[in-house]
Amino acid sequence: MDKFLIEGGIALKGDIRVGGAKNAILPAMAAALLLKDKISFDDVPQINDIKMMAHLMRIIGARVDHDNESLIIDGTNCSFYEAPYELVSKMRASIYVLGPLLARFGKALVSFPGGCAIGNRPVDLHLKAMERLGAKIDIEKGYIIAECDRLKGNDIVFDKSSVGATINTLMAAVTAKGKTRIFNAATEPEIEFIIDLLNQMGAKITGRNTTTLNIEGVEDLHSCTVPMIPDRIEAGTFLIAGAITNGDINVKNCVPEHLRSLCEKLTEAGVELEIGNDSIRVKGHSNIHSVNIITNPYPSFPTDLQAQFMSLMSIADGASFIEENIFPDRFMHVAELNRLDANIHLEKNVAVVKGVKRLSGAEVMATDLRASAALVLAGLAAEGTTTISRIYHIDRGYHQIEKKLQAVGARIERVLG
Ligand code: UD1
């Protein structure tokens, strides 16, 4: 298994370009199953989650070509409607095929996603929505077995704001008979992207950017092109890299509006930001102030940046409280950050981070995707050498992060194992 070796303490300086958003591309790939045609996407990074989703698409019968950053999916010959355990257990985004398979084949067999390193991640909202659209759902031997004639539009009220359930429901409802209304829909930028994509395919969805979505079912969809949105979490990770190393990084190809909550917190922490149209320049500060954060649905602070922000707070000038409200157990990085001499303790879903003067390099282990990013950031700031094992987690969601960081001066090396 590969490792990262990091020599910390260098102020990072220069430009970093962000790639297409993983959490937008994964559901977009599932949406391609709605088409008996080809669809292509640009700026699609070669990361492992996308490779795994491509594998699932091929199992279902789609042709997938991913060369450099261009991804072409041809769903013409899809004929299989199963997402097997081996894939779903490794990548929860596989659940996104449920809606499109039901819409296209009237049948879907999707392995039940289990728990994962960031805690219990139920899919009850996805299943209830499919039932509201007329599907019959059974759970047998760890599989969701869903069946329907043509789906029928209905009103769906979500108990919670869920990115995944909102997207799955949209994909199922666009070709359902009649009208669907989704209440308490999530409003993350990735949802807006999927709405734009589906509308370009010929769907009739209104209410974009609000928590009530109206969908008028259509008979047919067609191919289209939509520009990919940049990955706000990758961008946020690099902004924090600039802040934590007291550096000066220009993060290019990002949508500053998508990063508003992080930018506010970075400014409160004393970091200087220059916000452009599609870039943000971050200039660090030798005295990072402690700031509290609470993760909540967009536009609040994203759970996917909680771990990385905690690394920054671990060297702040006081105590900060980091409350996790999306995945209350998402704190596997705490013990690893403490191995680097951070001073963090947990009180239920709140991490109390007492800033220390400096972190010290040590051997740590990546436990999940964003936790690994947090460890890379902490390693960049720490004195001495940090070794991070199990970095396959980071390869799921960041394309060659070490190369992007090396280009701005970081001493980070991948040791092949
Ligand atoms: C979540 C993040 C999303 C991120 C993704 C990948 C939020 C709101 N969502 O999306 O931004 O891109 O992880 O890391 O930050 N829930 C249920 N039942 C369900 C579905 C969800 O109870 O059927 C709960 C979850 O446990 C969680 C909340 O709803 O507490 C929001 O989860 P959801 O947005 O669905 O998670 P993901 O789609 O995985």
Coordinates of C-alpha atoms and ligand atoms in Angstrom, one line a residue:
M1 CA 0.0 0.0 0.0
D2 CA 1.3 3.5 -1.0
K3 CA 2.3 6.0 1.7
F4 CA 3.0 9.7 1.8
L5 CA 6.2 11.1 3.3
I6 CA 5.9 14.7 4.1
E7 CA 8.6 17.1 5.4
G8 CA 6.5 19.9 7.0
G9 CA 7.1 23.5 7.7
I10 CA 7.3 25.0 4.2
A11 CA 5.1 27.9 3.2
L12 CA 3.3 26.9 0.0
K13 CA 3.4 29.4 -2.8
G14 CA 1.9 29.4 -6.4
D15 CA -1.1 28.4 -8.4
I16 CA -3.2 25.2 -8.0
R17 CA -5.9 24.3 -10.4
V18 CA -9.0 22.4 -9.1
G19 CA -10.6 19.6 -11.1
G20 CA -14.3 18.7 -11.8
A21 CA -16.4 17.9 -8.8
K22 CA -16.4 14.3 -7.8
N23 CA -19.7 14.6 -6.0
A24 CA -21.3 16.0 -9.1
I25 CA -19.8 13.6 -11.6
L26 CA -20.8 10.4 -9.7
P27 CA -24.5 11.1 -9.9
A28 CA -24.1 12.5 -13.4
M29 CA -22.7 9.1 -14.5
A30 CA -25.8 7.4 -13.0
A31 CA -28.0 9.8 -14.9
A32 CA -26.4 8.7 -18.1
L33 CA -28.2 5.4 -17.6
L34 CA -31.4 7.2 -18.4
L35 CA -30.3 7.7 -22.0
K36 CA -30.2 5.3 -24.9
D37 CA -27.4 7.5 -26.3
K38 CA -23.9 8.8 -25.7
I39 CA -23.2 11.6 -23.3
S40 CA -19.8 13.2 -22.6
F41 CA -18.4 15.2 -19.8
D42 CA -15.2 17.3 -19.6
D43 CA -12.8 18.0 -16.7
V44 CA -13.4 14.6 -15.1
P45 CA -10.5 13.7 -12.9
Q46 CA -8.9 10.2 -13.0
I47 CA -9.8 9.4 -9.4
N48 CA -10.6 6.0 -8.0
D49 CA -14.3 6.7 -7.1
I50 CA -14.9 7.6 -10.7
K51 CA -13.1 4.6 -12.0
M52 CA -15.2 2.4 -9.7
M53 CA -18.4 4.1 -10.9
A54 CA -17.3 3.5 -14.5
H55 CA -16.8 -0.2 -13.6
L56 CA -20.4 -0.3 -12.3
M57 CA -21.7 1.4 -15.5
R58 CA -19.9 -1.3 -17.5
I59 CA -21.5 -4.0 -15.5
I60 CA -24.9 -2.5 -16.3
G61 CA -23.9 -2.7 -20.0
A62 CA -22.8 0.9 -20.7
R63 CA -19.7 1.7 -22.7
V64 CA -17.5 4.0 -20.8
D65 CA -14.3 5.8 -22.1
H66 CA -12.4 7.9 -19.8
D67 CA -9.3 9.3 -21.5
N68 CA -7.4 12.1 -19.8
E69 CA -10.2 14.3 -18.5
S70 CA -12.9 13.5 -21.0
L71 CA -15.5 10.9 -20.0
I72 CA -18.0 9.4 -22.5
I73 CA -20.8 7.1 -21.5
D74 CA -22.9 5.3 -24.0
G75 CA -25.9 3.8 -22.3
T76 CA -27.5 2.5 -25.6
N77 CA -27.0 -1.2 -24.8
C78 CA -27.6 -1.3 -21.1
S79 CA -29.5 -4.4 -20.1
F80 CA -28.5 -5.4 -16.6
Y81 CA -30.1 -3.8 -13.5
E82 CA -27.9 -4.9 -10.7
A83 CA -25.4 -3.0 -8.5
P84 CA -23.5 -5.8 -6.8
Y85 CA -22.2 -5.9 -3.2
E86 CA -18.5 -5.8 -4.1
L87 CA -19.0 -2.4 -5.6
V88 CA -21.6 -0.8 -3.4
S89 CA -19.7 -1.9 -0.3
K90 CA -16.7 0.1 -1.6
M91 CA -18.5 3.1 -2.9
R92 CA -21.8 4.3 -1.5
A93 CA -22.4 6.5 -4.5
S94 CA -23.5 3.3 -6.3
I95 CA -26.9 3.9 -4.7
Y96 CA -27.4 6.6 -7.3
V97 CA -28.2 3.9 -9.9
L98 CA -31.4 3.0 -8.1
G99 CA -33.5 5.9 -9.5
P100 CA -32.2 5.7 -13.1
L101 CA -32.5 1.8 -13.3
L102 CA -36.1 2.0 -12.0
A103 CA -36.9 4.7 -14.5
R104 CA -35.4 2.8 -17.4
F105 CA -36.1 -0.9 -16.7
G106 CA -38.8 -0.8 -14.0
K107 CA -36.5 -2.9 -12.0
A108 CA -33.3 -2.5 -9.8
L109 CA -31.3 -4.8 -7.6
V110 CA -28.9 -2.7 -5.5
S111 CA -26.9 -4.1 -2.7
F112 CA -27.7 -2.4 0.6
P113 CA -24.9 0.0 1.5
G114 CA -23.5 -0.9 4.9
G115 CA -21.9 1.5 7.4
C116 CA -18.6 3.2 6.5
A117 CA -15.7 4.9 8.3
I118 CA -17.7 8.1 8.7
G119 CA -20.5 6.3 10.5
N120 CA -24.0 5.0 9.9
R121 CA -25.3 6.2 6.5
P122 CA -28.9 5.1 6.0
V123 CA -30.7 5.1 2.7
D124 CA -34.3 5.1 4.1
L125 CA -35.1 8.5 2.4
H126 CA -34.1 7.1 -1.0
L127 CA -36.3 4.1 -0.5
K128 CA -39.3 6.0 0.7
A129 CA -39.1 8.4 -2.2
M130 CA -39.0 5.4 -4.7
E131 CA -42.1 4.0 -2.9
R132 CA -43.9 7.3 -3.2
L133 CA -43.2 7.2 -6.9
G134 CA -44.9 3.8 -7.1
A135 CA -42.0 1.3 -6.7
K136 CA -42.4 -1.8 -4.7
I137 CA -39.4 -2.3 -2.5
D138 CA -38.2 -5.5 -0.8
I139 CA -35.0 -6.1 1.1
E140 CA -33.7 -9.6 0.7
K141 CA -30.2 -11.0 1.6
G142 CA -28.7 -7.6 1.8
Y143 CA -30.2 -6.4 -1.5
I144 CA -32.7 -3.7 -2.3
I145 CA -35.1 -5.2 -4.8
A146 CA -37.2 -2.5 -6.4
E147 CA -39.9 -3.0 -9.1
C148 CA -42.5 -0.9 -10.8
D149 CA -44.4 -0.4 -14.0
R150 CA -43.8 3.2 -15.1
L151 CA -43.1 5.4 -12.1
K152 CA -45.8 7.9 -11.2
G153 CA -45.3 11.4 -10.0
N154 CA -46.2 12.3 -6.4
D155 CA -45.5 14.7 -3.6
I156 CA -42.4 13.7 -1.5
V157 CA -41.6 15.4 1.7
F158 CA -38.1 14.6 3.1
D159 CA -37.7 14.5 6.8
K160 CA -34.1 15.6 6.4
S161 CA -32.2 17.5 3.8
S162 CA -30.4 14.8 1.9
V163 CA -28.1 15.3 -1.1
G164 CA -28.2 11.7 -2.2
A165 CA -32.0 11.2 -1.8
T166 CA -32.8 14.4 -3.6
I167 CA -30.6 13.5 -6.6
N168 CA -31.9 9.9 -6.7
T169 CA -35.5 11.1 -6.6
L170 CA -34.9 13.7 -9.4
M171 CA -33.4 11.0 -11.6
A172 CA -36.4 8.7 -11.0
A173 CA -39.0 11.4 -11.4
V174 CA -37.9 13.1 -14.6
T175 CA -39.5 10.4 -16.8
A176 CA -42.3 9.4 -14.3
K177 CA -45.9 9.9 -15.4
G178 CA -47.2 13.2 -14.2
K179 CA -46.0 15.7 -11.7
T180 CA -43.6 15.2 -8.7
R181 CA -42.9 17.8 -6.1
I182 CA -40.0 17.4 -3.7
F183 CA -40.2 19.3 -0.5
N184 CA -37.2 20.0 1.8
A185 CA -34.9 19.2 -1.1
A186 CA -31.2 19.7 -0.6
T187 CA -29.7 22.7 -2.4
E188 CA -26.0 21.8 -2.6
P189 CA -24.2 23.0 -5.8
E190 CA -24.0 19.4 -7.0
I191 CA -27.9 19.3 -7.0
E192 CA -28.0 22.4 -9.2
F193 CA -25.6 20.7 -11.5
I194 CA -27.7 17.6 -11.8
I195 CA -30.9 19.7 -12.4
D196 CA -29.1 21.6 -15.2
L197 CA -27.9 18.3 -16.7
L198 CA -31.3 16.7 -16.5
N199 CA -33.0 19.8 -17.9
Q200 CA -30.5 19.9 -20.8
M201 CA -31.5 16.3 -21.4
G202 CA -35.1 17.4 -21.9
A203 CA -36.4 17.1 -18.3
K204 CA -38.8 19.7 -16.9
I205 CA -37.6 20.6 -13.4
T206 CA -38.2 24.0 -11.8
G207 CA -37.3 25.4 -8.4
R208 CA -33.5 25.1 -8.8
N209 CA -31.8 26.7 -5.9
T210 CA -34.8 26.3 -3.6
T211 CA -35.9 23.6 -1.3
T212 CA -39.1 22.8 -3.3
L213 CA -38.5 21.2 -6.7
N214 CA -41.3 20.6 -9.3
I215 CA -40.8 18.0 -11.9
E216 CA -43.1 17.5 -14.9
G217 CA -42.5 14.0 -16.2
V218 CA -41.5 13.7 -19.8
E219 CA -41.6 10.7 -22.2
D220 CA -38.0 10.9 -23.5
L221 CA -34.6 12.3 -22.8
H222 CA -31.8 13.1 -25.2
S223 CA -28.1 13.7 -25.1
C224 CA -26.6 17.1 -24.3
T225 CA -23.5 18.8 -23.0
V226 CA -23.1 20.7 -19.7
P227 CA -20.0 22.3 -18.3
M228 CA -18.6 20.4 -15.3
I229 CA -18.6 22.3 -12.0
P230 CA -15.3 22.5 -10.1
D231 CA -14.8 20.5 -6.9
R232 CA -15.5 22.8 -4.0
I233 CA -14.1 20.4 -1.5
E234 CA -10.8 20.1 -3.4
A235 CA -10.7 23.9 -3.6
G236 CA -11.4 24.2 0.1
T237 CA -8.7 21.8 1.0
F238 CA -6.1 23.8 -1.0
L239 CA -7.3 27.1 0.6
I240 CA -6.7 25.5 4.0
A241 CA -3.3 24.3 2.7
G242 CA -2.4 27.9 2.1
A243 CA -3.6 29.0 5.5
I244 CA -2.0 26.2 7.5
T245 CA 1.4 26.7 6.0
N246 CA 1.3 30.5 6.2
G247 CA 1.7 30.4 2.4
D248 CA 0.3 32.2 -0.6
I249 CA -1.7 30.0 -2.9
N250 CA -4.0 31.1 -5.8
V251 CA -6.7 28.4 -6.1
K252 CA -7.8 28.5 -9.7
N253 CA -11.0 27.1 -11.3
C254 CA -13.3 27.4 -8.4
V255 CA -16.7 29.0 -7.8
P256 CA -16.2 31.3 -4.8
E257 CA -19.9 31.4 -4.0
H258 CA -19.8 27.6 -3.4
L259 CA -17.1 28.2 -0.7
R260 CA -18.7 31.1 1.1
S261 CA -19.0 29.5 4.5
L262 CA -15.4 28.3 4.4
C263 CA -14.2 31.8 3.3
E264 CA -16.0 33.4 6.1
K265 CA -14.4 31.1 8.7
L266 CA -10.9 31.5 7.1
T267 CA -11.3 35.3 7.3
E268 CA -12.4 35.1 11.0
A269 CA -9.3 33.0 11.6
G270 CA -7.2 35.9 10.3
V271 CA -6.4 34.6 6.9
E272 CA -6.4 37.0 4.0
L273 CA -8.4 36.1 0.9
E274 CA -8.6 37.7 -2.5
I275 CA -11.7 36.6 -4.2
G276 CA -11.8 36.6 -8.0
N277 CA -14.4 35.5 -10.5
D278 CA -13.2 31.9 -10.6
S279 CA -10.3 31.9 -8.3
I280 CA -9.4 32.6 -4.6
R281 CA -6.0 33.6 -3.4
V282 CA -5.2 32.8 0.2
K283 CA -2.5 34.4 2.2
G284 CA -1.7 32.7 5.5
H285 CA -1.1 34.4 8.8
S286 CA 1.4 33.4 11.4
N287 CA -1.2 33.7 14.2
I288 CA -4.3 31.7 13.2
H289 CA -7.3 32.6 15.4
S290 CA -9.5 29.9 16.8
V291 CA -13.0 29.8 15.2
N292 CA -16.0 27.6 15.9
I293 CA -17.7 25.7 13.2
I294 CA -21.0 23.8 12.9
T295 CA -21.5 21.5 9.9
N296 CA -24.9 21.6 8.3
P297 CA -26.5 21.4 4.8
Y298 CA -25.4 23.9 2.2
P299 CA -24.9 26.9 2.4
S300 CA -23.7 26.1 6.0
F301 CA -20.2 24.7 6.6
P302 CA -19.8 21.4 4.7
T303 CA -19.1 18.1 6.6
D304 CA -16.6 17.3 3.8
L305 CA -14.3 20.1 5.0
Q306 CA -14.7 19.5 8.8
A307 CA -11.6 17.4 9.1
Q308 CA -9.4 19.7 7.1
F309 CA -10.6 22.7 9.1
M310 CA -9.8 20.9 12.3
S311 CA -6.2 20.5 11.2
L312 CA -6.0 24.3 10.8
M313 CA -7.7 24.9 14.2
S314 CA -5.2 22.5 15.8
I315 CA -2.5 25.3 15.5
A316 CA -4.8 28.2 16.3
D317 CA -4.3 30.6 19.2
G318 CA -7.1 29.3 21.4
A319 CA -9.8 26.7 21.7
S320 CA -12.4 26.0 19.0
F321 CA -15.5 23.9 19.0
I322 CA -16.2 21.9 15.9
E323 CA -19.7 20.5 15.8
E324 CA -20.6 17.7 13.3
N325 CA -24.3 17.6 12.5
I326 CA -24.4 15.6 9.3
F327 CA -22.4 12.5 10.3
P328 CA -22.1 12.7 14.1
D329 CA -19.4 10.0 14.2
R330 CA -17.2 11.5 11.6
F331 CA -14.2 12.0 13.8
M332 CA -11.7 9.2 13.0
H333 CA -9.1 11.9 12.2
V334 CA -9.1 13.1 15.8
A335 CA -6.9 10.3 17.2
E336 CA -4.5 10.6 14.2
L337 CA -4.2 14.4 14.6
N338 CA -3.4 13.9 18.3
R339 CA -0.5 11.6 17.2
L340 CA 0.9 14.7 15.6
D341 CA 0.7 16.5 19.0
A342 CA -2.7 18.2 18.4
N343 CA -4.8 18.6 21.5
I344 CA -8.3 17.5 20.6
H345 CA -11.0 15.7 22.6
L346 CA -14.5 14.7 21.7
E347 CA -17.7 15.5 23.6
K348 CA -20.3 13.5 21.6
N349 CA -20.5 15.2 18.2
V350 CA -18.3 18.2 19.2
A351 CA -14.6 18.2 19.0
V352 CA -12.9 20.6 21.3
V353 CA -9.7 21.7 19.7
K354 CA -7.1 23.4 21.9
G355 CA -4.6 25.1 19.6
V356 CA -1.0 24.1 20.1
K357 CA 2.2 26.1 19.1
R358 CA 3.2 23.5 16.6
L359 CA 2.4 20.0 15.4
S360 CA 5.2 17.4 15.2
G361 CA 5.6 14.9 12.5
A362 CA 4.8 11.2 13.3
E363 CA 3.4 8.1 11.6
V364 CA -0.3 8.2 11.1
M365 CA -2.9 6.3 9.2
A366 CA -5.6 7.6 6.8
T367 CA -9.0 6.3 7.7
D368 CA -11.3 7.9 5.1
L369 CA -11.2 10.3 2.3
R370 CA -11.5 13.7 4.0
A371 CA -9.6 12.5 7.1
S372 CA -6.7 11.7 4.8
A373 CA -6.8 15.2 3.4
A374 CA -6.7 16.6 7.0
L375 CA -3.6 14.5 7.8
V376 CA -1.9 15.8 4.6
L377 CA -2.6 19.3 5.7
A378 CA -1.4 18.7 9.3
G379 CA 1.7 17.0 7.9
L380 CA 2.5 20.1 5.8
A381 CA 2.3 22.3 8.8
A382 CA 4.1 19.9 11.2
E383 CA 7.7 20.1 12.2
G384 CA 9.7 17.1 10.9
T385 CA 8.5 14.1 8.9
T386 CA 5.0 12.7 8.8
T387 CA 4.3 9.4 7.2
I388 CA 0.7 8.7 6.2
S389 CA -0.3 5.1 5.4
R390 CA -3.4 3.8 3.6
I391 CA -3.5 6.8 1.3
Y392 CA -5.7 4.8 -1.1
H393 CA -8.4 6.7 0.7
I394 CA -7.2 10.0 -0.6
D395 CA -6.8 8.6 -4.2
R396 CA -10.6 8.1 -4.1
G397 CA -11.3 11.8 -4.3
Y398 CA -8.1 13.8 -5.1
H399 CA -6.3 13.5 -8.4
Q400 CA -2.5 13.3 -7.7
I401 CA -2.8 15.6 -4.7
E402 CA 1.0 15.2 -4.1
K403 CA 1.8 16.5 -7.5
K404 CA -0.4 19.6 -7.1
L405 CA 1.2 20.2 -3.7
Q406 CA 4.7 19.7 -5.0
A407 CA 4.1 22.3 -7.7
V408 CA 3.5 24.9 -4.9
G409 CA 6.6 23.9 -3.0
A410 CA 5.5 21.1 -0.7
R411 CA 7.9 18.4 0.2
I412 CA 5.6 15.4 -0.2
E413 CA 6.5 12.2 -1.8
R414 CA 4.5 9.0 -2.6
V415 CA 6.3 5.9 -1.5
L416 CA 4.9 3.0 -3.6
G417 CA 4.1 0.0 -1.5
Ligands
UD1_1 C1 -23.2 13.8 2.0 C2 -23.1 15.3 2.1 C3 -22.7 15.8 0.7 C4 -21.4 15.1 0.3 C5 -21.5 13.6 0.4 C6 -20.2 12.9 0.2 C7 -24.5 16.9 3.3 C8 -25.8 17.4 3.6 N1 -24.4 15.9 2.4 O1 -24.1 13.5 1.0 O2 -22.5 17.2 0.7 O3 -21.0 15.5 -1.0 O4 -21.9 13.3 1.7 O5 -19.3 13.0 1.3 O6 -23.5 17.5 3.8 N2 -29.9 10.5 5.7 C9 -30.8 9.7 6.2 N3 -31.4 8.8 5.4 C10 -31.2 8.7 4.0 C11 -30.2 9.6 3.5 C12 -29.5 10.5 4.4 O7 -31.1 9.7 7.4 O8 -31.8 8.0 3.3 C13 -29.2 11.4 6.6 C14 -27.7 11.2 6.7 O9 -27.3 10.2 7.7 C15 -27.1 12.5 7.1 C16 -28.1 13.5 6.3 O10 -29.3 12.7 6.1 O11 -27.3 12.8 8.4 C17 -27.6 14.0 5.0 O12 -27.1 12.9 4.2 P1 -27.0 13.0 2.7 O13 -26.9 14.4 2.2 O14 -28.0 12.1 2.1 O15 -25.6 12.3 2.5 P2 -24.9 12.1 1.1 O16 -25.8 12.1 0.0 O17 -23.9 10.9 1.4

